[in-house]
Short mmCIF file of C-alpha atoms in Angstrom, two decimals:
data_model
loop_
_atom_site.label_atom_id
_atom_site.label_comp_id
_atom_site.label_asym_id
_atom_site.label_seq_id
_atom_site.Cartn_x
_atom_site.Cartn_y
_atom_site.Cartn_z
CA MET V 1 -21.02 -4.20 16.66
CA THR V 2 -19.95 -4.60 20.29
CA SER V 3 -20.00 -1.62 22.64
CA ASP V 4 -16.23 -1.38 22.94
CA THR V 5 -15.98 -0.62 19.23
CA SER V 6 -18.54 2.18 19.27
CA PRO V 7 -16.94 5.32 17.80
CA GLN V 8 -17.03 7.18 21.12
CA LYS V 9 -15.47 4.42 23.21
CA LEU V 10 -12.92 3.46 20.58
CA ALA V 11 -11.83 7.08 20.07
CA ARG V 12 -10.87 7.38 23.73
CA ARG V 13 -8.40 4.50 23.37
CA PHE V 14 -6.12 6.44 21.01
CA PRO V 15 -3.69 9.22 22.03
CA ASP V 16 -4.36 12.80 21.02
CA SER V 17 -1.60 12.76 18.41
CA PHE V 18 -2.97 9.66 16.62
CA LEU V 19 -3.87 10.34 12.96
CA PHE V 20 -6.93 8.98 11.19
CA GLY V 21 -6.71 9.12 7.42
CA VAL V 22 -7.83 7.60 4.13
CA ALA V 23 -5.80 6.13 1.29
CA THR V 24 -5.92 5.76 -2.49
CA ALA V 25 -3.48 5.21 -5.39
CA SER V 26 -3.00 7.04 -8.66
CA TYR V 27 -3.82 4.35 -11.25
CA GLN V 28 -6.75 3.12 -9.19
CA ILE V 29 -8.64 6.44 -9.08
CA GLU V 30 -7.21 9.14 -11.36
CA GLY V 31 -8.32 8.06 -14.82
CA ALA V 32 -7.38 10.63 -17.49
CA ALA V 33 -4.89 8.07 -18.75
CA THR V 34 -3.85 10.09 -21.82
CA ALA V 35 -4.55 13.61 -20.55
CA ASP V 36 -2.09 16.47 -20.34
CA GLY V 37 1.01 14.64 -21.47
CA ARG V 38 0.69 11.47 -19.40
CA LYS V 39 2.07 8.44 -21.22
CA PRO V 40 1.28 4.76 -20.52
CA SER V 41 2.41 2.80 -17.51
CA ILE V 42 2.87 -0.96 -17.34
CA TRP V 43 -0.65 -1.14 -15.88
CA ASP V 44 -2.12 0.66 -18.87
CA ALA V 45 -0.51 -1.94 -21.11
CA PHE V 46 -1.33 -4.90 -18.86
CA SER V 47 -4.99 -4.01 -18.33
CA HIS V 48 -5.52 -3.65 -22.08
CA MET V 49 -4.25 -7.19 -22.70
CA PRO V 50 -7.15 -9.64 -23.14
CA GLY V 51 -7.71 -11.90 -20.15
CA ARG V 52 -5.41 -10.10 -17.73
CA VAL V 53 -8.04 -8.16 -15.73
CA LYS V 54 -11.46 -9.39 -14.71
CA GLY V 55 -14.16 -8.10 -17.04
CA GLY V 56 -11.59 -6.53 -19.34
CA ASP V 57 -11.57 -3.51 -17.01
CA THR V 58 -8.91 -0.80 -17.27
CA GLY V 59 -7.92 2.32 -15.36
CA ASP V 60 -8.62 4.57 -18.34
CA GLU V 61 -11.36 6.44 -16.46
CA ALA V 62 -11.41 4.77 -13.02
CA CYS V 63 -13.00 7.25 -10.60
CA ASP V 64 -12.21 10.23 -12.84
CA HIS V 65 -10.46 11.77 -9.83
CA TYR V 66 -8.20 13.80 -12.13
CA ASN V 67 -11.22 15.80 -13.27
CA ARG V 68 -13.13 15.69 -9.98
CA LEU V 69 -10.33 16.69 -7.65
CA GLU V 70 -12.02 19.55 -5.80
CA ALA V 71 -15.19 17.57 -5.13
CA ASP V 72 -13.16 14.61 -3.88
CA LEU V 73 -11.14 16.87 -1.60
CA ASP V 74 -14.39 18.25 -0.20
CA LEU V 75 -15.60 14.69 0.31
CA MET V 76 -12.45 13.88 2.27
CA ALA V 77 -12.80 16.99 4.38
CA GLY V 78 -16.46 16.19 5.03
CA LEU V 79 -15.46 12.80 6.41
CA GLY V 80 -13.06 14.57 8.75
CA ALA V 81 -9.96 12.85 7.37
CA GLU V 82 -6.86 14.21 9.08
CA ALA V 83 -4.43 12.80 6.52
CA TYR V 84 -4.59 11.60 2.93
CA ARG V 85 -2.29 8.90 1.63
CA PHE V 86 -2.08 9.09 -2.16
CA SER V 87 0.43 8.14 -4.84
CA ILE V 88 2.07 10.20 -7.53
CA ALA V 89 1.89 8.80 -11.04
CA TRP V 90 5.44 8.55 -12.35
CA PRO V 91 4.17 8.66 -16.02
CA ARG V 92 2.51 12.04 -15.35
CA ILE V 93 5.74 13.59 -14.07
CA LEU V 94 8.28 11.89 -16.37
CA PRO V 95 6.23 10.36 -19.18
CA ASP V 96 9.21 8.38 -20.48
CA GLY V 97 10.49 7.49 -17.02
CA THR V 98 13.51 9.76 -17.44
CA GLY V 99 14.22 12.87 -19.45
CA ALA V 100 11.75 15.69 -19.99
CA ILE V 101 9.55 16.78 -17.08
CA ASN V 102 5.82 17.16 -17.79
CA GLU V 103 4.77 20.38 -16.03
CA LYS V 104 1.08 19.68 -16.58
CA GLY V 105 1.48 16.54 -14.51
CA PHE V 106 2.99 18.56 -11.71
CA ASP V 107 0.13 21.07 -12.03
CA PHE V 108 -2.33 18.37 -10.96
CA TYR V 109 -0.34 17.49 -7.84
CA ASP V 110 0.13 21.19 -7.07
CA ARG V 111 -3.66 21.53 -7.01
CA LEU V 112 -3.98 18.39 -4.91
CA LEU V 113 -1.44 19.51 -2.30
CA ASP V 114 -2.71 23.07 -2.16
CA GLY V 115 -6.24 21.72 -1.76
CA LEU V 116 -5.19 19.45 1.10
CA LYS V 117 -3.41 22.30 2.88
CA ALA V 118 -6.42 24.59 2.45
CA ARG V 119 -8.57 21.94 4.16
CA GLY V 120 -6.11 21.16 6.94
CA ILE V 121 -5.43 17.61 5.72
CA LYS V 122 -1.90 16.20 5.99
CA ALA V 123 -0.29 14.96 2.76
CA PHE V 124 1.26 11.47 2.83
CA ALA V 125 2.74 10.83 -0.62
CA THR V 126 3.82 7.54 -2.18
CA LEU V 127 6.28 7.74 -5.06
CA TYR V 128 5.66 4.28 -6.50
CA HIS V 129 2.35 2.44 -6.39
CA TRP V 130 3.03 0.10 -9.31
CA ASP V 131 2.57 2.38 -12.34
CA LEU V 132 6.04 2.14 -13.86
CA PRO V 133 6.38 4.20 -17.07
CA LEU V 134 6.03 1.78 -19.96
CA ALA V 135 9.12 3.21 -21.65
CA LEU V 136 11.26 1.81 -18.81
CA MET V 137 9.68 -1.63 -19.21
CA GLY V 138 11.04 -1.66 -22.74
CA ARG V 139 14.50 -1.70 -21.18
CA GLY V 140 13.70 -4.42 -18.67
CA GLY V 141 11.69 -2.53 -16.05
CA TRP V 142 12.39 -3.66 -12.50
CA THR V 143 14.70 -6.43 -13.73
CA ASP V 144 17.08 -3.77 -15.10
CA ARG V 145 19.46 -2.21 -12.59
CA ALA V 146 19.26 1.12 -14.42
CA THR V 147 15.64 1.44 -13.26
CA ALA V 148 16.91 1.97 -9.71
CA ASP V 149 18.81 5.04 -10.90
CA ALA V 150 15.79 6.23 -12.86
CA PHE V 151 13.66 5.94 -9.73
CA ALA V 152 16.19 7.93 -7.67
CA ASN V 153 16.16 10.65 -10.33
CA TYR V 154 12.34 10.73 -10.24
CA ALA V 155 12.33 10.80 -6.41
CA GLY V 156 14.66 13.79 -6.36
CA ILE V 157 12.63 15.69 -8.96
CA VAL V 158 9.34 15.15 -7.10
CA THR V 159 10.83 16.08 -3.73
CA ARG V 160 12.37 19.24 -5.13
CA ARG V 161 9.06 20.35 -6.65
CA LEU V 162 6.46 19.16 -4.12
CA GLY V 163 8.40 18.48 -0.93
CA ASP V 164 7.57 21.85 0.65
CA ARG V 165 3.92 20.74 1.02
CA LEU V 166 4.41 17.08 1.92
CA ASP V 167 4.13 15.86 5.50
CA THR V 168 5.73 12.50 4.70
CA VAL V 169 6.91 10.61 1.65
CA VAL V 170 7.41 6.90 1.05
CA SER V 171 9.46 5.29 -1.67
CA PHE V 172 7.41 2.17 -2.47
CA ASN V 173 4.02 0.73 -1.74
CA GLU V 174 3.95 -3.04 -1.24
CA PRO V 175 7.03 -4.08 -3.19
CA TRP V 176 5.99 -7.68 -2.42
CA CYS V 177 3.18 -7.21 -4.94
CA SER V 178 5.15 -5.51 -7.69
CA VAL V 179 7.95 -8.08 -7.30
CA TYR V 180 6.11 -11.36 -6.71
CA LEU V 181 2.65 -10.81 -8.20
CA GLY V 182 4.20 -9.01 -11.16
CA HIS V 183 7.25 -11.16 -11.89
CA LEU V 184 6.74 -14.56 -10.24
CA MET V 185 2.99 -15.24 -10.24
CA GLY V 186 2.12 -13.22 -13.33
CA VAL V 187 -1.17 -11.84 -12.03
CA HIS V 188 -0.06 -8.20 -11.89
CA ALA V 189 1.84 -6.07 -14.39
CA PRO V 190 4.10 -6.81 -16.16
CA GLY V 191 2.73 -10.37 -15.97
CA GLU V 192 5.95 -12.40 -15.82
CA ARG V 193 6.20 -15.87 -14.29
CA SER V 194 9.91 -16.31 -13.74
CA MET V 195 11.94 -16.84 -10.59
CA PRO V 196 15.06 -15.25 -12.15
CA ALA V 197 12.98 -12.19 -13.11
CA ALA V 198 11.47 -12.02 -9.62
CA MET V 199 14.87 -12.14 -7.94
CA ALA V 200 16.21 -9.43 -10.25
CA ALA V 201 13.15 -7.26 -9.57
CA LEU V 202 13.48 -7.88 -5.84
CA HIS V 203 17.02 -6.58 -5.62
CA VAL V 204 16.56 -3.71 -8.07
CA THR V 205 13.48 -2.57 -6.13
CA ASN V 206 15.32 -2.70 -2.81
CA LEU V 207 18.24 -0.82 -4.34
CA ALA V 208 15.87 1.77 -5.83
CA HIS V 209 14.40 2.32 -2.38
CA GLY V 210 17.84 3.04 -0.90
CA LEU V 211 18.87 5.33 -3.74
CA GLY V 212 15.48 7.03 -3.62
CA VAL V 213 15.76 7.75 0.10
CA GLN V 214 19.19 9.28 -0.50
CA ALA V 215 17.77 11.45 -3.29
CA ILE V 216 14.86 12.63 -1.12
CA ARG V 217 17.15 13.49 1.78
CA ALA V 218 19.55 15.34 -0.53
CA GLU V 219 16.68 17.65 -1.48
CA ARG V 220 14.83 17.92 1.85
CA PRO V 221 16.63 16.35 4.81
CA GLU V 222 13.83 17.43 7.16
CA LEU V 223 11.07 15.55 5.27
CA PRO V 224 10.09 12.29 7.03
CA VAL V 225 10.81 9.33 4.74
CA GLY V 226 9.64 5.72 4.90
CA ILE V 227 8.38 2.71 2.97
CA VAL V 228 5.07 0.82 2.99
CA LEU V 229 5.21 -2.98 3.25
CA ASN V 230 2.38 -5.49 3.14
CA ALA V 231 4.17 -7.71 5.63
CA MET V 232 2.61 -11.15 5.77
CA SER V 233 1.14 -12.27 9.07
CA VAL V 234 2.65 -15.75 8.70
CA MET V 235 1.11 -18.38 10.95
CA ALA V 236 2.03 -22.08 11.03
CA ALA V 237 -0.98 -24.17 10.01
CA THR V 238 -0.48 -26.34 13.11
CA ASP V 239 1.90 -26.49 16.07
CA SER V 240 3.88 -29.30 14.45
CA ASP V 241 7.62 -28.84 14.06
CA ALA V 242 7.36 -29.30 10.29
CA ASP V 243 4.70 -26.60 9.94
CA ARG V 244 6.65 -24.21 12.15
CA LYS V 245 9.75 -24.66 10.00
CA ALA V 246 7.68 -24.14 6.86
CA ALA V 247 6.27 -20.94 8.35
CA GLU V 248 9.79 -19.71 9.07
CA ARG V 249 10.81 -20.35 5.45
CA ALA V 250 7.72 -18.46 4.34
CA ASN V 251 8.59 -15.60 6.65
CA ASP V 252 12.06 -15.35 5.07
CA PHE V 253 10.71 -15.44 1.53
CA HIS V 254 7.77 -13.07 2.00
CA ASN V 255 8.96 -10.66 4.71
CA GLY V 256 12.67 -11.20 5.27
CA VAL V 257 13.68 -10.32 1.71
CA PHE V 258 12.48 -6.77 2.37
CA PHE V 259 12.88 -6.24 6.12
CA GLY V 260 16.29 -7.96 6.17
CA PRO V 261 18.05 -5.69 3.66
CA LEU V 262 16.21 -2.54 4.79
CA PHE V 263 16.72 -2.91 8.52
CA LYS V 264 19.60 -5.39 8.95
CA GLY V 265 21.56 -4.89 5.75
CA ALA V 266 21.30 -8.57 4.78
CA TYR V 267 19.03 -10.99 2.93
CA PRO V 268 17.90 -14.11 4.83
CA HIS V 269 20.38 -17.00 4.48
CA SER V 270 17.62 -19.41 3.45
CA VAL V 271 16.68 -17.25 0.48
CA LEU V 272 20.28 -16.74 -0.62
CA GLU V 273 20.79 -20.52 -0.47
CA GLY V 274 17.51 -21.33 -2.20
CA CYS V 275 17.63 -18.60 -4.83
CA PRO V 276 21.04 -18.47 -6.50
CA ASP V 277 19.52 -16.05 -9.03
CA LEU V 278 19.40 -13.42 -6.29
CA VAL V 279 23.05 -13.68 -5.30
CA GLY V 280 24.32 -12.67 -8.73
CA HIS V 281 22.52 -9.32 -8.58
CA ILE V 282 24.10 -8.13 -5.32
CA LYS V 283 27.08 -5.88 -5.91
CA ALA V 284 29.56 -4.40 -3.44
CA GLY V 285 27.97 -1.56 -1.50
CA ASP V 286 24.38 -2.41 -2.46
CA LEU V 287 23.28 -3.56 0.97
CA GLU V 288 24.76 -0.45 2.59
CA THR V 289 22.80 1.65 0.12
CA ILE V 290 19.56 -0.24 0.78
CA LYS V 291 19.86 0.04 4.57
CA GLN V 292 19.02 3.73 4.88
CA PRO V 293 17.78 5.00 8.27
CA LEU V 294 14.01 5.56 8.00
CA ASP V 295 11.79 7.90 9.97
CA PHE V 296 8.82 5.53 9.86
CA TRP V 297 7.37 2.60 7.97
CA GLY V 298 3.86 1.70 6.89
CA LEU V 299 2.07 -1.62 7.36
CA ASN V 300 -0.72 -2.76 5.05
CA TYR V 301 -2.70 -5.61 6.63
CA TYR V 302 -5.79 -7.45 5.43
CA THR V 303 -5.61 -11.17 6.19
CA PRO V 304 -3.23 -13.78 7.66
CA MET V 305 -1.09 -16.27 5.72
CA ARG V 306 -1.41 -19.79 7.19
CA VAL V 307 1.45 -22.09 6.17
CA PRO V 308 1.68 -25.91 6.27
CA ASP V 309 4.68 -28.03 5.49
CA ASP V 310 4.47 -29.35 1.94
CA ALA V 311 7.09 -31.86 0.81
CA SER V 312 6.08 -31.41 -2.82
CA SER V 313 6.76 -27.68 -2.65
CA GLU V 314 10.17 -26.68 -3.99
CA PHE V 315 11.87 -23.82 -2.20
CA PRO V 316 10.96 -21.02 -2.22
CA LYS V 317 7.42 -21.92 -3.26
CA VAL V 318 5.45 -22.10 -0.03
CA ALA V 319 2.03 -23.70 0.19
CA THR V 320 -0.76 -21.98 2.10
CA ALA V 321 -3.34 -23.65 4.30
CA PRO V 322 -7.09 -23.00 4.22
CA ALA V 323 -8.54 -20.28 6.40
CA VAL V 324 -9.29 -21.21 9.98
CA LYS V 325 -12.13 -18.79 10.54
CA PRO V 326 -15.25 -19.04 8.36
CA GLU V 327 -15.72 -15.29 8.12
CA LYS V 328 -14.38 -13.91 4.84
CA THR V 329 -14.55 -10.66 2.92
CA ASP V 330 -16.15 -10.62 -0.53
CA ILE V 331 -12.76 -11.14 -2.19
CA GLY V 332 -12.43 -14.36 -0.18
CA TRP V 333 -9.88 -13.26 2.41
CA GLU V 334 -10.13 -14.64 5.93
CA ILE V 335 -11.12 -12.08 8.56
CA GLU V 336 -8.67 -12.37 11.46
CA PRO V 337 -8.05 -9.11 13.35
CA LEU V 338 -5.52 -10.81 15.63
CA GLY V 339 -3.34 -11.34 12.55
CA LEU V 340 -2.63 -7.62 12.78
CA SER V 341 -1.17 -7.84 16.28
CA HIS V 342 0.61 -11.09 15.35
CA VAL V 343 2.56 -9.54 12.49
CA VAL V 344 3.41 -6.34 14.39
CA LYS V 345 4.73 -8.22 17.40
CA ASP V 346 6.65 -10.65 15.20
CA LEU V 347 8.33 -7.88 13.22
CA TYR V 348 9.29 -5.79 16.23
CA GLY V 349 10.70 -8.94 17.78
CA ARG V 350 12.90 -9.62 14.73
CA TYR V 351 14.02 -6.15 13.69
CA THR V 352 14.88 -2.75 15.11
CA LEU V 353 12.09 -0.71 13.54
CA PRO V 354 11.09 2.96 13.77
CA GLU V 355 7.55 4.17 14.47
CA PHE V 356 4.84 3.04 12.07
CA TYR V 357 1.43 3.70 10.60
CA ILE V 358 -1.20 1.23 9.50
CA THR V 359 -1.22 2.60 5.97
CA GLU V 360 -3.91 0.28 4.58
CA ASN V 361 -6.60 -1.79 6.22
CA GLY V 362 -10.09 -2.55 5.02
CA ALA V 363 -12.42 -5.06 3.44
CA ALA V 364 -13.95 -5.90 0.08
CA ASP V 365 -17.68 -5.55 0.80
CA ASN V 366 -19.66 -5.38 -2.43
CA THR V 367 -22.92 -4.13 -0.90
CA GLU V 368 -24.60 -1.84 -3.40
CA VAL V 369 -26.69 1.33 -3.01
CA GLU V 370 -30.26 0.72 -1.91
CA ASN V 371 -32.66 3.63 -1.39
CA GLY V 372 -29.74 6.04 -1.50
CA ALA V 373 -27.70 4.27 1.20
CA VAL V 374 -25.09 1.51 1.47
CA SER V 375 -25.42 -0.74 4.52
CA ASP V 376 -21.95 -2.28 4.43
CA THR V 377 -22.09 -3.75 7.93
CA MET V 378 -19.39 -6.35 7.24
CA ARG V 379 -16.86 -3.65 6.34
CA LEU V 380 -17.88 -1.54 9.31
CA ASP V 381 -17.38 -4.46 11.70
CA TYR V 382 -14.08 -5.34 10.02
CA ILE V 383 -12.65 -1.83 10.42
CA ALA V 384 -13.94 -1.49 13.99
CA ALA V 385 -12.44 -4.84 15.03
CA HIS V 386 -9.05 -4.04 13.50
CA LEU V 387 -8.99 -0.58 15.05
CA SER V 388 -9.67 -2.20 18.41
CA VAL V 389 -6.57 -4.37 17.89
CA ALA V 390 -4.64 -1.24 16.85
CA ALA V 391 -5.68 0.42 20.12
CA ASP V 392 -4.41 -2.65 21.99
CA LEU V 393 -1.04 -2.29 20.25
CA VAL V 394 -0.83 1.36 21.28
CA ALA V 395 -1.65 0.36 24.86
CA GLU V 396 1.20 -2.18 24.72
CA ASN V 397 3.59 0.63 23.69
CA TYR V 398 4.10 -0.32 20.07
CA PRO V 399 4.93 2.97 18.26
CA LEU V 400 1.78 3.12 16.12
CA LYS V 401 1.09 6.71 15.04
CA GLY V 402 -1.91 6.51 12.72
CA TYR V 403 -4.43 4.50 10.69
CA PHE V 404 -5.45 4.89 7.05
CA ALA V 405 -8.65 3.22 5.87
CA TRP V 406 -8.39 1.49 2.50
CA SER V 407 -9.88 3.03 0.73
CA LEU V 408 -11.47 6.43 0.44
CA MET V 409 -13.62 5.26 -2.46
CA ASP V 410 -14.32 2.20 -4.57
CA ASN V 411 -11.78 1.99 -7.38
CA PHE V 412 -9.92 -0.11 -9.93
CA GLU V 413 -8.82 -3.11 -7.89
CA TRP V 414 -5.95 -4.26 -10.12
CA ALA V 415 -6.48 -7.79 -11.51
CA GLU V 416 -9.99 -7.80 -10.01
CA GLY V 417 -10.97 -4.75 -12.06
CA TYR V 418 -14.11 -3.11 -10.69
CA SER V 419 -15.53 -6.34 -9.28
CA GLN V 420 -14.37 -5.69 -5.70
CA ARG V 421 -15.34 -2.65 -3.67
CA PHE V 422 -13.01 -1.55 -0.85
CA GLY V 423 -14.21 2.03 -0.43
CA ILE V 424 -15.93 3.67 2.51
CA VAL V 425 -17.51 5.75 -0.25
CA HIS V 426 -19.43 4.04 -3.05
CA VAL V 427 -18.67 4.99 -6.66
CA ASP V 428 -21.20 4.48 -9.45
CA TYR V 429 -18.80 4.01 -12.35
CA GLN V 430 -21.41 4.93 -14.94
CA THR V 431 -22.33 8.30 -13.42
CA GLN V 432 -19.30 8.82 -11.10
CA THR V 433 -21.73 9.56 -8.27
CA ARG V 434 -20.18 9.23 -4.81
CA THR V 435 -22.30 7.88 -1.92
CA ILE V 436 -20.90 7.71 1.60
CA LYS V 437 -21.43 4.21 3.01
CA GLN V 438 -22.46 3.24 6.51
CA SER V 439 -18.81 2.46 7.22
CA GLY V 440 -17.85 5.94 6.01
CA TYR V 441 -20.32 7.59 8.37
CA TRP V 442 -19.05 5.40 11.22
CA TYR V 443 -15.45 6.40 10.44
CA GLN V 444 -16.54 10.04 10.30
CA SER V 445 -18.08 9.63 13.77
CA LEU V 446 -14.91 8.02 15.10
CA ILE V 447 -12.73 10.86 13.87
CA ALA V 448 -15.14 13.46 15.26
CA ALA V 449 -15.20 11.69 18.62
CA HIS V 450 -11.41 11.55 18.68
CA LYS V 451 -11.17 15.27 17.91
CA ALA V 452 -13.67 15.98 20.68
CA VAL V 453 -11.57 14.01 23.15
CA LYS V 454 -8.51 16.08 22.16
CA THR V 455 -10.30 19.33 22.94
#
């Protein structure tokens, strides 16, 4: 680790108001999949299908966070986390997606929010982190326009009940994943591989976001509202004209289909021309509904997307080039911290955007416990290098307000099951023992140094 990324020196590069937090998601950590009235989500169904998740893993128990809430809150407080980004499980609140409210589900989030407030930790809630109630999937899920209305209803109910203790709320986490990985590539729930389904899910999700923001603001107009997007840091594989044009098409397909409607009120022309399935779903007034003013947005960044021209690739399928740098995380993703500044500068050059947070950033480092400690030096260096880039962005006057490490603890990593560890805290899934990793202690030192600078 170079000297300029030591916790003390790095801390001084961030303004006093900058927030350092940690992030998780409901299905990845809560477990208790059938407890207290919770009904299945699409991920419960998907993970129980043979061959869908590595090792046959499921989120049935995960990190047992539902039953270990107080200890996990103490863990967070011990790390010095100033904010906690978590998601609310729709199937706990409305087990059938609509209809009867499950008060026992709300009881859990009451305890979570009260516990955060008691420890002085800000609450950053996500309404949808991929665990759609299975009952709604029976009616078409995100391909069914009625799901947008169901989401707005859910958003209003949650805001009414919990909004008094939330510091921010976001509608969706990474809709790129739930739309494309879930409906086009088939590797996430619900496991479809259909362009028509993907285009339907794309528009219904965008519409649900707009309706959800309206529902939140109707209940609590003062509550800051946003969305979290895993915007792709799209880089042309070479400087050739063909590769640059391919990268622009990729940008439209991967980023523009979300940023365009949300911040410009329009889908990219190239996608409308290349995907006639999308056009048929857009009704009068939809784009006005989608383009709601937002107080902030969240960026999740891990690795760049390098794009070559590929004549054999039918639009909108876009080929990706091999990594340029040899350094990779244990999941195989190229380590390129400058991809973070690339995507931020590109997006602020294309769109009029509000302030933002880095809502996820981290590395799969599968180093295990040895003699009671976890020496995850690769993850530590990854986080330090990306935070250094974040500090550069702040110095260049980009409106970056905070950073959330992904993730607080090792957890169920979707299609990868428990094979990939992203946590700054190690979880032994047999005993549920938590062990703070070297990266966790480093992050703790950074936060402490930043607090010391403020005083």
